[in-house]
Coordinates of C-alpha atoms in Angstrom, one line a residue:
X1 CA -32.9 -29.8 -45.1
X2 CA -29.1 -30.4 -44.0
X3 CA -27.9 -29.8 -47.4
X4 CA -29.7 -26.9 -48.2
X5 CA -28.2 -25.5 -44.5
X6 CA -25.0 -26.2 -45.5
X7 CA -25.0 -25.7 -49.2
X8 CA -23.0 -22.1 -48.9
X9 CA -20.4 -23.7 -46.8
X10 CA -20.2 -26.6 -49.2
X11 CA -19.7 -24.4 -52.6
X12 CA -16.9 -22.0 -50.7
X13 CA -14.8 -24.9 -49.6
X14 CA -15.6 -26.4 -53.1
X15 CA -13.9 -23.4 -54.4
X16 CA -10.8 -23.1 -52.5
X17 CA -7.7 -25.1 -52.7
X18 CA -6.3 -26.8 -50.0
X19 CA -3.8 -24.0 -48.4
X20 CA -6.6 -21.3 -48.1
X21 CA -9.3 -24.0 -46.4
X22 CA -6.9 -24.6 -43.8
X23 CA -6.2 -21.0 -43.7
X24 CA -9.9 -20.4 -43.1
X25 CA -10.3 -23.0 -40.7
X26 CA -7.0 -21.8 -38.6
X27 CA -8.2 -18.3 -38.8
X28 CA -12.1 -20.2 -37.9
X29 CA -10.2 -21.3 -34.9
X30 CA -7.9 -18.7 -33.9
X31 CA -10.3 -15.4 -33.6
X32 CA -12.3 -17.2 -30.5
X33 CA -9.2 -18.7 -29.3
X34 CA -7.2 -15.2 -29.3
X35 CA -10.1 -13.6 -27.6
X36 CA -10.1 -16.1 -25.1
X37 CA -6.8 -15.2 -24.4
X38 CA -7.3 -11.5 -24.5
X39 CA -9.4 -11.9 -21.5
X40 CA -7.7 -14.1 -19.7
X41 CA -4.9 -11.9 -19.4
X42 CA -6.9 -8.8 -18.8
X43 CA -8.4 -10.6 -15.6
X44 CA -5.0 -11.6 -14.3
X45 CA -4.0 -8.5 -14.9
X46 CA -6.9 -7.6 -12.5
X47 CA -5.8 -9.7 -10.0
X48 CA -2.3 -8.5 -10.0
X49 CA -3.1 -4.8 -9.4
X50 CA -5.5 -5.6 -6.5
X51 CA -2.8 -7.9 -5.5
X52 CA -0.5 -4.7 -5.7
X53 CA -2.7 -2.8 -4.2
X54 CA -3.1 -5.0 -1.1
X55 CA 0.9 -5.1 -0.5
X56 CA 0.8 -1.3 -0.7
X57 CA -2.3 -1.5 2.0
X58 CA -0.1 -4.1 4.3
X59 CA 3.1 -1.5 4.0
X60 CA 0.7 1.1 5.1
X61 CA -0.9 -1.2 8.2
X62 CA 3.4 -2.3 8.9
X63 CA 4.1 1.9 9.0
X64 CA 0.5 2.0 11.6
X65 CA 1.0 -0.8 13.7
X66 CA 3.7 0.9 16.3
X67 CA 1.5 3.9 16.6
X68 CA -1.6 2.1 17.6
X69 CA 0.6 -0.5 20.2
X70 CA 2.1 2.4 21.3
X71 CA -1.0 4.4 22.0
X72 CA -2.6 0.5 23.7
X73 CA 0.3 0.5 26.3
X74 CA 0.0 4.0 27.1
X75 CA -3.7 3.2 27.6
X76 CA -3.2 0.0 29.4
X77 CA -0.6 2.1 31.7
X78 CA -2.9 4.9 32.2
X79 CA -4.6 2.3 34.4
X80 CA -2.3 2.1 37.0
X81 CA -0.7 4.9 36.7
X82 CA 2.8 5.8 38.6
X83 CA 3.5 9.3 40.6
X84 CA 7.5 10.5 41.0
X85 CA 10.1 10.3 39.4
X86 CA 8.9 6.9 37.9
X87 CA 6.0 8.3 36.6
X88 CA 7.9 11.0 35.1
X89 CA 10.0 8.6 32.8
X90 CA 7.3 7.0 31.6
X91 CA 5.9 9.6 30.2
X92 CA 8.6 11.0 28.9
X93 CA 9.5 7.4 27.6
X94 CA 5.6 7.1 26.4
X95 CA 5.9 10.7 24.3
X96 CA 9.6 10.1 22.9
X97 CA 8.3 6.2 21.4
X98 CA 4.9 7.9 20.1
X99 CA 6.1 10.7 18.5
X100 CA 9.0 8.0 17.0
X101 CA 6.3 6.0 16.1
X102 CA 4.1 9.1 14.2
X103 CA 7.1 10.1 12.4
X104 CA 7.0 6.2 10.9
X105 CA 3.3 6.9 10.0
X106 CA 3.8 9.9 8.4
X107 CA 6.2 8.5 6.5
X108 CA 4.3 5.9 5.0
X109 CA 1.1 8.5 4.6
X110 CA 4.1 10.8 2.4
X111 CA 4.9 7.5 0.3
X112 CA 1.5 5.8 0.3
X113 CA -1.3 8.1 1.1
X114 CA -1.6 9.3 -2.2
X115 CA -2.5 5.3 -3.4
X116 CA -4.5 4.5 -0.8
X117 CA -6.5 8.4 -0.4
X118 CA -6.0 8.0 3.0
X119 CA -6.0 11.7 3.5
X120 CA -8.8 12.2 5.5
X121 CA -8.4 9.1 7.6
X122 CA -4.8 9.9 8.4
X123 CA -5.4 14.0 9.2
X124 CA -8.2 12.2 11.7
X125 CA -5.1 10.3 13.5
X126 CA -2.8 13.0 13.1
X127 CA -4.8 15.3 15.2
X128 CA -5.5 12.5 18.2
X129 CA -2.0 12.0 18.1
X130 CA -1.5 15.7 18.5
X131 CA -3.9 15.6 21.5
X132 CA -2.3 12.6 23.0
X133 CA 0.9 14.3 22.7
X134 CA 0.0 17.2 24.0
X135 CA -1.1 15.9 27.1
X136 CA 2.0 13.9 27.4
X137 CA 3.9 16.4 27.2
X138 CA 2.6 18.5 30.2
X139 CA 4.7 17.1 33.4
X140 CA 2.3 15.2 35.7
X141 CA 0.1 14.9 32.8
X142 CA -2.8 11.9 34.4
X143 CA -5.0 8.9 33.8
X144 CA -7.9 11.8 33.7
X145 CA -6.2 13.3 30.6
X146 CA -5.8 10.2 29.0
X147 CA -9.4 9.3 29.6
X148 CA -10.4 12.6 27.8
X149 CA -8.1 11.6 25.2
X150 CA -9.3 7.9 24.8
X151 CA -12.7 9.4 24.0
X152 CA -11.7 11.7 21.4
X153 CA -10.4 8.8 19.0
X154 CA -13.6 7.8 18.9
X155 CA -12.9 4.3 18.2
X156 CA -15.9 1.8 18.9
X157 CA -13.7 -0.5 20.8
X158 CA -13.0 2.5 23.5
X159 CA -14.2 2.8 26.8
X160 CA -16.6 5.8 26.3
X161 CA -17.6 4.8 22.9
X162 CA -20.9 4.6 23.8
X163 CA -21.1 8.2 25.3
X164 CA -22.7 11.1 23.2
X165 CA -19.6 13.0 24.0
X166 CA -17.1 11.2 22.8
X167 CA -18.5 11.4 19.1
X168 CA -18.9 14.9 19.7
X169 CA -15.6 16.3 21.7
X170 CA -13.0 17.5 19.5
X171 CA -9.2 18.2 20.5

């Protein structure tokens, strides 16, 4: 049985001289051993663009992160909120670090939008932020403005997340 199995390898090898058997056998032993090593470096070649893609992500989140604290302590402020002239600088203050703070966001959505397609995501922020800072930007602007405006981000972790109208109120 084992001879008759092998009887076609047998009479090939019988055939060829020593140089071409180990030729066949190297070649035998090289096709599975170069397609191992085709695919190994197509999936680390995987990994290294989701890799890339995840540093371009954390540049974007670096760009977003002054916008969102500045827009937290402007919340957190709108809670005790001060009248006068003190009042007044804050705001000011508040509008001059969130537009500053924009201006790095758009940046980054210039640079890295286009990667990412964070279009709609961004043009979503970019009008909130338009809101807030229009309402910063009225002197005496209040903690009733800001409310309105807290409820048009629409975030889940907002107060009036859990409204119907703050899904549904647009700037």
């Amino acid at each position: 049985m084992k001879r008759r199995l092998f009887a076609p390898a047998v009479a090939l090898m019988d055939r060829l001289t020593y140089p071409r058997k180990f030729l066949l056998i190297s070649v035998l032993f090289g096709i599975p051993l170069a397609l191992a090593t085709y695919f190994l470096f197509g999936e680390i070649n995987d990994s290294l663009e989701i890799a890339r893609r995840q540093v371009v992500g954390l540049r974007y989140l670096e760009a977003s992160q002054p916008l969102f604290r500045r827009i937290q302590e402007h919340m957190e402020e709108e809670i005790s909120p001060l009248r006068g002239e003190a009042g007044e600088a804050r705001r000011q203050r508040q509008l001059a670090e969130i537009t500053e703070a924009f201006a790095v966001l758009a940046r980054a959505q210039r640079e890295l939008g286009p990667i990412l397609n964070s279009a709609q995501r961004f043009g979503t922020v970019k009008s909130n932020v338009e809101t807030l800072t229009y309402e910063l930007s009225r002197p005496g602007a209040s903690a009733r403005s800001a409310w309105r405006w807290r409820c048009a981000i629409g975030s889940r972790s907002s107060p009036c997340a859990g409204r119907s109208s703050a899904t549904s109120w647009t700037p």
